[in-house]
Amino acid sequence: MEKNTSNWVKFRMLWAVVPKDCREALIWEFIFSPAALRQRWQEEVNFRRIFDSHWDLKQ
């Protein structure tokens, strides 16, 4: 799924989790630097996987 996710979907997913003061940079990345947007999205996906795996271990 991740490889086929469009930049628009990645942008919307990040928009939901980034703080409001970081959204201007997110808009800039979406328009002018799609590679940076993809990298930021991948970092968020990796973080959530690690977080979820540790959360499952604690329960």
PDB file of C-alpha atoms in Angstrom:
ATOM      1  CA  MET A   1       0.000   0.000   0.000  1.00  0.00           C
ATOM      2  CA  GLU A   2       2.703   2.491   0.964  1.00  0.00           C
ATOM      3  CA  LYS A   3       4.465   2.390  -2.389  1.00  0.00           C
ATOM      4  CA  ASN A   4       1.251   3.238  -4.238  1.00  0.00           C
ATOM      5  CA  THR A   5       0.102   6.016  -1.928  1.00  0.00           C
ATOM      6  CA  SER A   6      -0.203   9.351  -3.728  1.00  0.00           C
ATOM      7  CA  ASN A   7       1.429  12.523  -2.457  1.00  0.00           C
ATOM      8  CA  TRP A   8      -2.028  13.986  -1.790  1.00  0.00           C
ATOM      9  CA  VAL A   9      -2.927  11.091   0.516  1.00  0.00           C
ATOM     10  CA  LYS A  10       0.428  11.383   2.283  1.00  0.00           C
ATOM     11  CA  PHE A  11      -0.112  15.121   2.696  1.00  0.00           C
ATOM     12  CA  ARG A  12      -3.568  14.618   4.220  1.00  0.00           C
ATOM     13  CA  MET A  13      -2.283  11.934   6.586  1.00  0.00           C
ATOM     14  CA  LEU A  14       0.538  14.189   7.768  1.00  0.00           C
ATOM     15  CA  TRP A  15      -1.783  17.202   8.024  1.00  0.00           C
ATOM     16  CA  ALA A  16      -3.806  15.305  10.608  1.00  0.00           C
ATOM     17  CA  VAL A  17      -0.817  14.633  12.876  1.00  0.00           C
ATOM     18  CA  VAL A  18       1.562  17.589  12.539  1.00  0.00           C
ATOM     19  CA  PRO A  19       1.216  20.547  14.909  1.00  0.00           C
ATOM     20  CA  LYS A  20      -0.459  23.645  13.489  1.00  0.00           C
ATOM     21  CA  ASP A  21       2.765  25.656  13.555  1.00  0.00           C
ATOM     22  CA  CYS A  22       4.423  23.078  11.238  1.00  0.00           C
ATOM     23  CA  ARG A  23       1.708  23.040   8.594  1.00  0.00           C
ATOM     24  CA  GLU A  24       3.213  25.871   6.539  1.00  0.00           C
ATOM     25  CA  ALA A  25       6.354  23.783   5.989  1.00  0.00           C
ATOM     26  CA  LEU A  26       4.172  20.811   5.097  1.00  0.00           C
ATOM     27  CA  ILE A  27       2.363  22.846   2.429  1.00  0.00           C
ATOM     28  CA  TRP A  28       5.711  23.992   1.027  1.00  0.00           C
ATOM     29  CA  GLU A  29       6.945  20.396   0.841  1.00  0.00           C
ATOM     30  CA  PHE A  30       3.756  19.264  -0.881  1.00  0.00           C
ATOM     31  CA  ILE A  31       4.052  21.929  -3.576  1.00  0.00           C
ATOM     32  CA  PHE A  32       7.788  22.351  -4.086  1.00  0.00           C
ATOM     33  CA  SER A  33       9.510  19.305  -2.625  1.00  0.00           C
ATOM     34  CA  PRO A  34       7.542  16.061  -2.984  1.00  0.00           C
ATOM     35  CA  ALA A  35      10.641  14.008  -2.121  1.00  0.00           C
ATOM     36  CA  ALA A  36      10.839  15.703   1.291  1.00  0.00           C
ATOM     37  CA  LEU A  37       7.134  15.037   1.807  1.00  0.00           C
ATOM     38  CA  ARG A  38       7.622  11.344   1.015  1.00  0.00           C
ATOM     39  CA  GLN A  39      10.563  11.173   3.434  1.00  0.00           C
ATOM     40  CA  ARG A  40       8.603  12.864   6.225  1.00  0.00           C
ATOM     41  CA  TRP A  41       5.676  10.513   5.612  1.00  0.00           C
ATOM     42  CA  GLN A  42       7.949   7.446   5.692  1.00  0.00           C
ATOM     43  CA  GLU A  43       9.465   8.615   8.986  1.00  0.00           C
ATOM     44  CA  GLU A  44       5.972   9.001  10.440  1.00  0.00           C
ATOM     45  CA  VAL A  45       4.966   5.518   9.242  1.00  0.00           C
ATOM     46  CA  ASN A  46       8.109   3.994  10.745  1.00  0.00           C
ATOM     47  CA  PHE A  47       7.551   5.825  14.036  1.00  0.00           C
ATOM     48  CA  ARG A  48       3.970   4.601  14.259  1.00  0.00           C
ATOM     49  CA  ARG A  49       5.020   1.012  13.562  1.00  0.00           C
ATOM     50  CA  ILE A  50       7.616   1.123  16.328  1.00  0.00           C
ATOM     51  CA  PHE A  51       5.215   2.856  18.705  1.00  0.00           C
ATOM     52  CA  ASP A  52       2.425   0.375  17.993  1.00  0.00           C
ATOM     53  CA  SER A  53       4.719  -2.635  18.427  1.00  0.00           C
ATOM     54  CA  HIS A  54       5.927  -1.360  21.808  1.00  0.00           C
ATOM     55  CA  TRP A  55       2.386  -0.485  22.829  1.00  0.00           C
ATOM     56  CA  ASP A  56       1.272  -4.053  22.042  1.00  0.00           C
ATOM     57  CA  LEU A  57       4.100  -5.452  24.173  1.00  0.00           C
ATOM     58  CA  LYS A  58       3.037  -3.392  27.199  1.00  0.00           C
ATOM     59  CA  GLN A  59      -0.569  -4.556  27.083  1.00  0.00           C
TER      60      GLN A  59
END
